[in-house]
Amino acid sequence: MENMKKSKWSFLANLDVIVASVILAILIILTFAGVIWRYVFHAPFTWLEEVQTSCMVWITFAAAGAAFRSGNHVAIEMIVDLMPEKVQKVMEIMIAVIVVVILGFLFVQTIPYLKIFLESGRSTSMLHIPYIVVYGISLFSYVDMVISFIYSILHGVKSEAKEAAGSDE
């Protein structure tokens, strides 16, 4: 019973990775099929660029939280690492506050744009995919990034560069 609870929690905790992975697989399959249809059958998919763009938006936003949890976001740590340990702790707190504030700012600033897409009913030209569907993931992503960032702080997740530098291999 406990294993089942852990697996459900693991599934939810990695839902962003699962979504990004499924959409990446769809993007690869459609792009490969598009090449075959264009060059072998001389019948290109006219709608493929819209789907590819939408897939890239979803992959980027869906995987952003996972990048925080695994320490894969770009960070320039060299300057902070040169500072005394007490100053490093202060800098880490300042950086954490700045990251959360920026993500909150992006969340708030995204709402009016999504509201415009929702009210106007704008959609892509070929497949008529509503832009709210394409960009609606952004709000979930910002929340996921904040949660994942806090998780990474609480669990002491280090960037891959720091881990590589600290390993004795």
mmCIF file with all atom_site columns, C-alpha atoms in Angstrom:
data_model
loop_
_atom_site.group_PDB
_atom_site.id
_atom_site.type_symbol
_atom_site.label_atom_id
_atom_site.label_alt_id
_atom_site.label_comp_id
_atom_site.label_asym_id
_atom_site.label_entity_id
_atom_site.label_seq_id
_atom_site.pdbx_PDB_ins_code
_atom_site.Cartn_x
_atom_site.Cartn_y
_atom_site.Cartn_z
_atom_site.occupancy
_atom_site.B_iso_or_equiv
_atom_site.pdbx_formal_charge
_atom_site.auth_seq_id
_atom_site.auth_comp_id
_atom_site.auth_asym_id
_atom_site.auth_atom_id
_atom_site.pdbx_PDB_model_num
ATOM 1   C CA . MET A 1 1   ? 0.000   0.000  0.000   1.00 0.00 ? 1   MET A CA 1
ATOM 2   C CA . GLU A 1 2   ? 2.814   2.389  0.880   1.00 0.00 ? 2   GLU A CA 1
ATOM 3   C CA . ASN A 1 3   ? 4.610   1.603  -2.386  1.00 0.00 ? 3   ASN A CA 1
ATOM 4   C CA . MET A 1 4   ? 1.453   2.552  -4.256  1.00 0.00 ? 4   MET A CA 1
ATOM 5   C CA . LYS A 1 5   ? 1.306   5.902  -2.440  1.00 0.00 ? 5   LYS A CA 1
ATOM 6   C CA . LYS A 1 6   ? 4.977   6.503  -3.227  1.00 0.00 ? 6   LYS A CA 1
ATOM 7   C CA . SER A 1 7   ? 4.456   5.650  -6.890  1.00 0.00 ? 7   SER A CA 1
ATOM 8   C CA . LYS A 1 8   ? 1.472   8.012  -7.100  1.00 0.00 ? 8   LYS A CA 1
ATOM 9   C CA . TRP A 1 9   ? 3.515   10.765 -5.434  1.00 0.00 ? 9   TRP A CA 1
ATOM 10  C CA . SER A 1 10  ? 6.452   10.011 -7.745  1.00 0.00 ? 10  SER A CA 1
ATOM 11  C CA . PHE A 1 11  ? 4.133   10.212 -10.754 1.00 0.00 ? 11  PHE A CA 1
ATOM 12  C CA . LEU A 1 12  ? 2.760   13.594 -9.641  1.00 0.00 ? 12  LEU A CA 1
ATOM 13  C CA . ALA A 1 13  ? 6.209   14.902 -8.711  1.00 0.00 ? 13  ALA A CA 1
ATOM 14  C CA . ASN A 1 14  ? 7.465   14.040 -12.186 1.00 0.00 ? 14  ASN A CA 1
ATOM 15  C CA . LEU A 1 15  ? 4.359   14.969 -14.148 1.00 0.00 ? 15  LEU A CA 1
ATOM 16  C CA . ASP A 1 16  ? 6.206   17.885 -15.737 1.00 0.00 ? 16  ASP A CA 1
ATOM 17  C CA . VAL A 1 17  ? 8.924   15.543 -17.015 1.00 0.00 ? 17  VAL A CA 1
ATOM 18  C CA . ILE A 1 18  ? 6.333   13.069 -18.264 1.00 0.00 ? 18  ILE A CA 1
ATOM 19  C CA . VAL A 1 19  ? 4.430   15.791 -20.139 1.00 0.00 ? 19  VAL A CA 1
ATOM 20  C CA . ALA A 1 20  ? 7.651   17.204 -21.646 1.00 0.00 ? 20  ALA A CA 1
ATOM 21  C CA . SER A 1 21  ? 8.822   13.712 -22.643 1.00 0.00 ? 21  SER A CA 1
ATOM 22  C CA . VAL A 1 22  ? 5.546   12.758 -24.320 1.00 0.00 ? 22  VAL A CA 1
ATOM 23  C CA . ILE A 1 23  ? 5.425   16.043 -26.223 1.00 0.00 ? 23  ILE A CA 1
ATOM 24  C CA . LEU A 1 24  ? 9.082   15.667 -27.233 1.00 0.00 ? 24  LEU A CA 1
ATOM 25  C CA . ALA A 1 25  ? 8.289   12.194 -28.597 1.00 0.00 ? 25  ALA A CA 1
ATOM 26  C CA . ILE A 1 26  ? 5.344   13.648 -30.533 1.00 0.00 ? 26  ILE A CA 1
ATOM 27  C CA . LEU A 1 27  ? 7.565   16.445 -31.875 1.00 0.00 ? 27  LEU A CA 1
ATOM 28  C CA . ILE A 1 28  ? 10.235  13.976 -33.037 1.00 0.00 ? 28  ILE A CA 1
ATOM 29  C CA . ILE A 1 29  ? 7.716   11.634 -34.674 1.00 0.00 ? 29  ILE A CA 1
ATOM 30  C CA . LEU A 1 30  ? 5.871   14.449 -36.459 1.00 0.00 ? 30  LEU A CA 1
ATOM 31  C CA . THR A 1 31  ? 9.098   16.095 -37.617 1.00 0.00 ? 31  THR A CA 1
ATOM 32  C CA . PHE A 1 32  ? 10.416  12.781 -38.946 1.00 0.00 ? 32  PHE A CA 1
ATOM 33  C CA . ALA A 1 33  ? 7.084   12.075 -40.673 1.00 0.00 ? 33  ALA A CA 1
ATOM 34  C CA . GLY A 1 34  ? 7.114   15.611 -42.092 1.00 0.00 ? 34  GLY A CA 1
ATOM 35  C CA . VAL A 1 35  ? 10.526  15.059 -43.659 1.00 0.00 ? 35  VAL A CA 1
ATOM 36  C CA . ILE A 1 36  ? 9.411   11.746 -45.183 1.00 0.00 ? 36  ILE A CA 1
ATOM 37  C CA . TRP A 1 37  ? 6.195   13.230 -46.542 1.00 0.00 ? 37  TRP A CA 1
ATOM 38  C CA . ARG A 1 38  ? 7.972   16.294 -47.944 1.00 0.00 ? 38  ARG A CA 1
ATOM 39  C CA . TYR A 1 39  ? 10.913  14.589 -49.641 1.00 0.00 ? 39  TYR A CA 1
ATOM 40  C CA . VAL A 1 40  ? 9.587   11.116 -50.426 1.00 0.00 ? 40  VAL A CA 1
ATOM 41  C CA . PHE A 1 41  ? 5.919   11.750 -51.189 1.00 0.00 ? 41  PHE A CA 1
ATOM 42  C CA . HIS A 1 42  ? 6.324   15.408 -52.213 1.00 0.00 ? 42  HIS A CA 1
ATOM 43  C CA . ALA A 1 43  ? 3.326   16.289 -50.028 1.00 0.00 ? 43  ALA A CA 1
ATOM 44  C CA . PRO A 1 44  ? 4.472   18.439 -47.094 1.00 0.00 ? 44  PRO A CA 1
ATOM 45  C CA . PHE A 1 45  ? 2.342   18.888 -44.007 1.00 0.00 ? 45  PHE A CA 1
ATOM 46  C CA . THR A 1 46  ? 1.332   22.531 -44.209 1.00 0.00 ? 46  THR A CA 1
ATOM 47  C CA . TRP A 1 47  ? 0.327   22.534 -40.556 1.00 0.00 ? 47  TRP A CA 1
ATOM 48  C CA . LEU A 1 48  ? 3.548   21.019 -39.179 1.00 0.00 ? 48  LEU A CA 1
ATOM 49  C CA . GLU A 1 49  ? 5.249   24.294 -38.226 1.00 0.00 ? 49  GLU A CA 1
ATOM 50  C CA . GLU A 1 50  ? 2.318   25.284 -35.996 1.00 0.00 ? 50  GLU A CA 1
ATOM 51  C CA . VAL A 1 51  ? 2.411   21.974 -34.152 1.00 0.00 ? 51  VAL A CA 1
ATOM 52  C CA . GLN A 1 52  ? 6.206   22.064 -33.839 1.00 0.00 ? 52  GLN A CA 1
ATOM 53  C CA . THR A 1 53  ? 6.120   25.577 -32.381 1.00 0.00 ? 53  THR A CA 1
ATOM 54  C CA . SER A 1 54  ? 3.379   24.616 -29.930 1.00 0.00 ? 54  SER A CA 1
ATOM 55  C CA . CYS A 1 55  ? 5.304   21.491 -28.917 1.00 0.00 ? 55  CYS A CA 1
ATOM 56  C CA . MET A 1 56  ? 8.470   23.515 -28.290 1.00 0.00 ? 56  MET A CA 1
ATOM 57  C CA . VAL A 1 57  ? 6.567   25.977 -26.097 1.00 0.00 ? 57  VAL A CA 1
ATOM 58  C CA . TRP A 1 58  ? 5.051   23.123 -24.082 1.00 0.00 ? 58  TRP A CA 1
ATOM 59  C CA . ILE A 1 59  ? 8.373   21.263 -23.754 1.00 0.00 ? 59  ILE A CA 1
ATOM 60  C CA . THR A 1 60  ? 10.143  24.393 -22.546 1.00 0.00 ? 60  THR A CA 1
ATOM 61  C CA . PHE A 1 61  ? 7.530   25.326 -19.972 1.00 0.00 ? 61  PHE A CA 1
ATOM 62  C CA . ALA A 1 62  ? 6.844   21.762 -18.840 1.00 0.00 ? 62  ALA A CA 1
ATOM 63  C CA . ALA A 1 63  ? 10.501  20.923 -18.267 1.00 0.00 ? 63  ALA A CA 1
ATOM 64  C CA . ALA A 1 64  ? 11.481  24.166 -16.521 1.00 0.00 ? 64  ALA A CA 1
ATOM 65  C CA . GLY A 1 65  ? 10.448  22.968 -13.063 1.00 0.00 ? 65  GLY A CA 1
ATOM 66  C CA . ALA A 1 66  ? 12.340  19.716 -13.514 1.00 0.00 ? 66  ALA A CA 1
ATOM 67  C CA . ALA A 1 67  ? 15.447  21.721 -14.342 1.00 0.00 ? 67  ALA A CA 1
ATOM 68  C CA . PHE A 1 68  ? 15.209  23.381 -10.922 1.00 0.00 ? 68  PHE A CA 1
ATOM 69  C CA . ARG A 1 69  ? 14.728  20.034 -9.156  1.00 0.00 ? 69  ARG A CA 1
ATOM 70  C CA . SER A 1 70  ? 17.772  18.515 -10.839 1.00 0.00 ? 70  SER A CA 1
ATOM 71  C CA . GLY A 1 71  ? 20.071  21.559 -10.685 1.00 0.00 ? 71  GLY A CA 1
ATOM 72  C CA . ASN A 1 72  ? 20.173  22.040 -14.447 1.00 0.00 ? 72  ASN A CA 1
ATOM 73  C CA . HIS A 1 73  ? 19.253  25.719 -14.732 1.00 0.00 ? 73  HIS A CA 1
ATOM 74  C CA . VAL A 1 74  ? 22.015  27.982 -15.910 1.00 0.00 ? 74  VAL A CA 1
ATOM 75  C CA . ALA A 1 75  ? 23.753  29.685 -13.009 1.00 0.00 ? 75  ALA A CA 1
ATOM 76  C CA . ILE A 1 76  ? 26.922  31.717 -12.741 1.00 0.00 ? 76  ILE A CA 1
ATOM 77  C CA . GLU A 1 77  ? 28.263  30.544 -9.409  1.00 0.00 ? 77  GLU A CA 1
ATOM 78  C CA . MET A 1 78  ? 31.935  31.342 -9.774  1.00 0.00 ? 78  MET A CA 1
ATOM 79  C CA . ILE A 1 79  ? 31.732  34.807 -8.215  1.00 0.00 ? 79  ILE A CA 1
ATOM 80  C CA . VAL A 1 80  ? 29.621  33.660 -5.268  1.00 0.00 ? 80  VAL A CA 1
ATOM 81  C CA . ASP A 1 81  ? 31.999  30.726 -4.684  1.00 0.00 ? 81  ASP A CA 1
ATOM 82  C CA . LEU A 1 82  ? 34.908  33.167 -4.306  1.00 0.00 ? 82  LEU A CA 1
ATOM 83  C CA . MET A 1 83  ? 33.182  34.984 -1.438  1.00 0.00 ? 83  MET A CA 1
ATOM 84  C CA . PRO A 1 84  ? 33.547  34.103 2.256   1.00 0.00 ? 84  PRO A CA 1
ATOM 85  C CA . GLU A 1 85  ? 31.164  31.404 3.475   1.00 0.00 ? 85  GLU A CA 1
ATOM 86  C CA . LYS A 1 86  ? 28.935  33.786 5.453   1.00 0.00 ? 86  LYS A CA 1
ATOM 87  C CA . VAL A 1 87  ? 28.563  36.060 2.435   1.00 0.00 ? 87  VAL A CA 1
ATOM 88  C CA . GLN A 1 88  ? 27.771  33.006 0.282   1.00 0.00 ? 88  GLN A CA 1
ATOM 89  C CA . LYS A 1 89  ? 24.877  32.133 2.606   1.00 0.00 ? 89  LYS A CA 1
ATOM 90  C CA . VAL A 1 90  ? 23.531  35.702 2.364   1.00 0.00 ? 90  VAL A CA 1
ATOM 91  C CA . MET A 1 91  ? 23.908  35.613 -1.425  1.00 0.00 ? 91  MET A CA 1
ATOM 92  C CA . GLU A 1 92  ? 22.068  32.281 -1.624  1.00 0.00 ? 92  GLU A CA 1
ATOM 93  C CA . ILE A 1 93  ? 19.155  33.767 0.325   1.00 0.00 ? 93  ILE A CA 1
ATOM 94  C CA . MET A 1 94  ? 19.141  36.888 -1.870  1.00 0.00 ? 94  MET A CA 1
ATOM 95  C CA . ILE A 1 95  ? 19.239  34.773 -5.024  1.00 0.00 ? 95  ILE A CA 1
ATOM 96  C CA . ALA A 1 96  ? 16.383  32.600 -3.740  1.00 0.00 ? 96  ALA A CA 1
ATOM 97  C CA . VAL A 1 97  ? 14.245  35.647 -3.008  1.00 0.00 ? 97  VAL A CA 1
ATOM 98  C CA . ILE A 1 98  ? 15.048  37.167 -6.414  1.00 0.00 ? 98  ILE A CA 1
ATOM 99  C CA . VAL A 1 99  ? 14.183  33.923 -8.246  1.00 0.00 ? 99  VAL A CA 1
ATOM 100 C CA . VAL A 1 100 ? 10.820  33.584 -6.466  1.00 0.00 ? 100 VAL A CA 1
ATOM 101 C CA . VAL A 1 101 ? 10.003  37.270 -6.995  1.00 0.00 ? 101 VAL A CA 1
ATOM 102 C CA . ILE A 1 102 ? 10.836  37.068 -10.706 1.00 0.00 ? 102 ILE A CA 1
ATOM 103 C CA . LEU A 1 103 ? 8.753   33.921 -11.172 1.00 0.00 ? 103 LEU A CA 1
ATOM 104 C CA . GLY A 1 104 ? 5.886   35.584 -9.313  1.00 0.00 ? 104 GLY A CA 1
ATOM 105 C CA . PHE A 1 105 ? 6.261   38.676 -11.499 1.00 0.00 ? 105 PHE A CA 1
ATOM 106 C CA . LEU A 1 106 ? 6.184   36.545 -14.663 1.00 0.00 ? 106 LEU A CA 1
ATOM 107 C CA . PHE A 1 107 ? 3.108   34.727 -13.381 1.00 0.00 ? 107 PHE A CA 1
ATOM 108 C CA . VAL A 1 108 ? 1.269   37.993 -12.748 1.00 0.00 ? 108 VAL A CA 1
ATOM 109 C CA . GLN A 1 109 ? 2.385   39.524 -16.070 1.00 0.00 ? 109 GLN A CA 1
ATOM 110 C CA . THR A 1 110 ? 1.286   36.453 -18.028 1.00 0.00 ? 110 THR A CA 1
ATOM 111 C CA . ILE A 1 111 ? -2.313  36.567 -16.799 1.00 0.00 ? 111 ILE A CA 1
ATOM 112 C CA . PRO A 1 112 ? -3.351  39.623 -18.916 1.00 0.00 ? 112 PRO A CA 1
ATOM 113 C CA . TYR A 1 113 ? -1.875  38.056 -22.061 1.00 0.00 ? 113 TYR A CA 1
ATOM 114 C CA . LEU A 1 114 ? -3.699  34.799 -21.486 1.00 0.00 ? 114 LEU A CA 1
ATOM 115 C CA . LYS A 1 115 ? -6.863  36.760 -20.746 1.00 0.00 ? 115 LYS A CA 1
ATOM 116 C CA . ILE A 1 116 ? -6.518  38.510 -24.120 1.00 0.00 ? 116 ILE A CA 1
ATOM 117 C CA . PHE A 1 117 ? -6.111  35.148 -25.872 1.00 0.00 ? 117 PHE A CA 1
ATOM 118 C CA . LEU A 1 118 ? -9.113  33.763 -24.022 1.00 0.00 ? 118 LEU A CA 1
ATOM 119 C CA . GLU A 1 119 ? -11.389 36.754 -24.700 1.00 0.00 ? 119 GLU A CA 1
ATOM 120 C CA . SER A 1 120 ? -10.333 37.266 -28.321 1.00 0.00 ? 120 SER A CA 1
ATOM 121 C CA . GLY A 1 121 ? -10.436 33.605 -29.244 1.00 0.00 ? 121 GLY A CA 1
ATOM 122 C CA . ARG A 1 122 ? -7.218  34.019 -31.257 1.00 0.00 ? 122 ARG A CA 1
ATOM 123 C CA . SER A 1 123 ? -5.921  30.807 -32.738 1.00 0.00 ? 123 SER A CA 1
ATOM 124 C CA . THR A 1 124 ? -3.275  29.539 -35.098 1.00 0.00 ? 124 THR A CA 1
ATOM 125 C CA . SER A 1 125 ? -3.966  30.046 -38.787 1.00 0.00 ? 125 SER A CA 1
ATOM 126 C CA . MET A 1 126 ? -3.883  26.468 -40.103 1.00 0.00 ? 126 MET A CA 1
ATOM 127 C CA . LEU A 1 127 ? -5.175  24.212 -37.344 1.00 0.00 ? 127 LEU A CA 1
ATOM 128 C CA . HIS A 1 128 ? -7.008  26.886 -35.371 1.00 0.00 ? 128 HIS A CA 1
ATOM 129 C CA . ILE A 1 129 ? -5.392  25.832 -32.120 1.00 0.00 ? 129 ILE A CA 1
ATOM 130 C CA . PRO A 1 130 ? -6.434  28.455 -29.562 1.00 0.00 ? 130 PRO A CA 1
ATOM 131 C CA . TYR A 1 131 ? -3.424  30.397 -28.292 1.00 0.00 ? 131 TYR A CA 1
ATOM 132 C CA . ILE A 1 132 ? -4.724  29.874 -24.762 1.00 0.00 ? 132 ILE A CA 1
ATOM 133 C CA . VAL A 1 133 ? -3.984  26.156 -25.282 1.00 0.00 ? 133 VAL A CA 1
ATOM 134 C CA . VAL A 1 134 ? -0.502  26.888 -26.613 1.00 0.00 ? 134 VAL A CA 1
ATOM 135 C CA . TYR A 1 135 ? 0.508   29.334 -23.888 1.00 0.00 ? 135 TYR A CA 1
ATOM 136 C CA . GLY A 1 136 ? -1.808  28.309 -21.053 1.00 0.00 ? 136 GLY A CA 1
ATOM 137 C CA . ILE A 1 137 ? 0.835   25.967 -19.666 1.00 0.00 ? 137 ILE A CA 1
ATOM 138 C CA . SER A 1 138 ? 2.919   28.968 -18.639 1.00 0.00 ? 138 SER A CA 1
ATOM 139 C CA . LEU A 1 139 ? 0.905   29.649 -15.454 1.00 0.00 ? 139 LEU A CA 1
ATOM 140 C CA . PHE A 1 140 ? 1.217   26.026 -14.320 1.00 0.00 ? 140 PHE A CA 1
ATOM 141 C CA . SER A 1 141 ? 4.889   26.155 -15.173 1.00 0.00 ? 141 SER A CA 1
ATOM 142 C CA . TYR A 1 142 ? 5.598   29.206 -13.018 1.00 0.00 ? 142 TYR A CA 1
ATOM 143 C CA . VAL A 1 143 ? 3.923   27.522 -10.039 1.00 0.00 ? 143 VAL A CA 1
ATOM 144 C CA . ASP A 1 144 ? 5.836   24.314 -10.751 1.00 0.00 ? 144 ASP A CA 1
ATOM 145 C CA . MET A 1 145 ? 9.104   26.265 -10.977 1.00 0.00 ? 145 MET A CA 1
ATOM 146 C CA . VAL A 1 146 ? 8.556   27.928 -7.602  1.00 0.00 ? 146 VAL A CA 1
ATOM 147 C CA . ILE A 1 147 ? 7.663   24.606 -5.951  1.00 0.00 ? 147 ILE A CA 1
ATOM 148 C CA . SER A 1 148 ? 10.607  22.867 -7.629  1.00 0.00 ? 148 SER A CA 1
ATOM 149 C CA . PHE A 1 149 ? 12.969  25.692 -6.675  1.00 0.00 ? 149 PHE A CA 1
ATOM 150 C CA . ILE A 1 150 ? 11.889  25.501 -3.035  1.00 0.00 ? 150 ILE A CA 1
ATOM 151 C CA . TYR A 1 151 ? 12.255  21.716 -3.195  1.00 0.00 ? 151 TYR A CA 1
ATOM 152 C CA . SER A 1 152 ? 15.783  22.080 -4.572  1.00 0.00 ? 152 SER A CA 1
ATOM 153 C CA . ILE A 1 153 ? 16.727  24.446 -1.732  1.00 0.00 ? 153 ILE A CA 1
ATOM 154 C CA . LEU A 1 154 ? 15.231  22.221 0.966   1.00 0.00 ? 154 LEU A CA 1
ATOM 155 C CA . HIS A 1 155 ? 16.901  19.106 -0.431  1.00 0.00 ? 155 HIS A CA 1
ATOM 156 C CA . GLY A 1 156 ? 20.251  20.754 -1.123  1.00 0.00 ? 156 GLY A CA 1
ATOM 157 C CA . VAL A 1 157 ? 20.216  20.134 -4.865  1.00 0.00 ? 157 VAL A CA 1
ATOM 158 C CA . LYS A 1 158 ? 23.479  21.377 -6.355  1.00 0.00 ? 158 LYS A CA 1
ATOM 159 C CA . SER A 1 159 ? 24.022  22.362 -9.934  1.00 0.00 ? 159 SER A CA 1
ATOM 160 C CA . GLU A 1 160 ? 25.557  19.678 -12.095 1.00 0.00 ? 160 GLU A CA 1
ATOM 161 C CA . ALA A 1 161 ? 28.643  21.854 -12.568 1.00 0.00 ? 161 ALA A CA 1
ATOM 162 C CA . LYS A 1 162 ? 29.221  22.058 -8.800  1.00 0.00 ? 162 LYS A CA 1
ATOM 163 C CA . GLU A 1 163 ? 28.678  18.338 -8.398  1.00 0.00 ? 163 GLU A CA 1
ATOM 164 C CA . ALA A 1 164 ? 31.097  17.596 -11.227 1.00 0.00 ? 164 ALA A CA 1
ATOM 165 C CA . ALA A 1 165 ? 33.708  19.925 -9.746  1.00 0.00 ? 165 ALA A CA 1
ATOM 166 C CA . GLY A 1 166 ? 33.281  18.334 -6.315  1.00 0.00 ? 166 GLY A CA 1
ATOM 167 C CA . SER A 1 167 ? 33.519  14.715 -7.468  1.00 0.00 ? 167 SER A CA 1
ATOM 168 C CA . ASP A 1 168 ? 36.789  12.846 -7.039  1.00 0.00 ? 168 ASP A CA 1
ATOM 169 C CA . GLU A 1 169 ? 36.601  10.964 -10.331 1.00 0.00 ? 169 GLU A CA 1
#
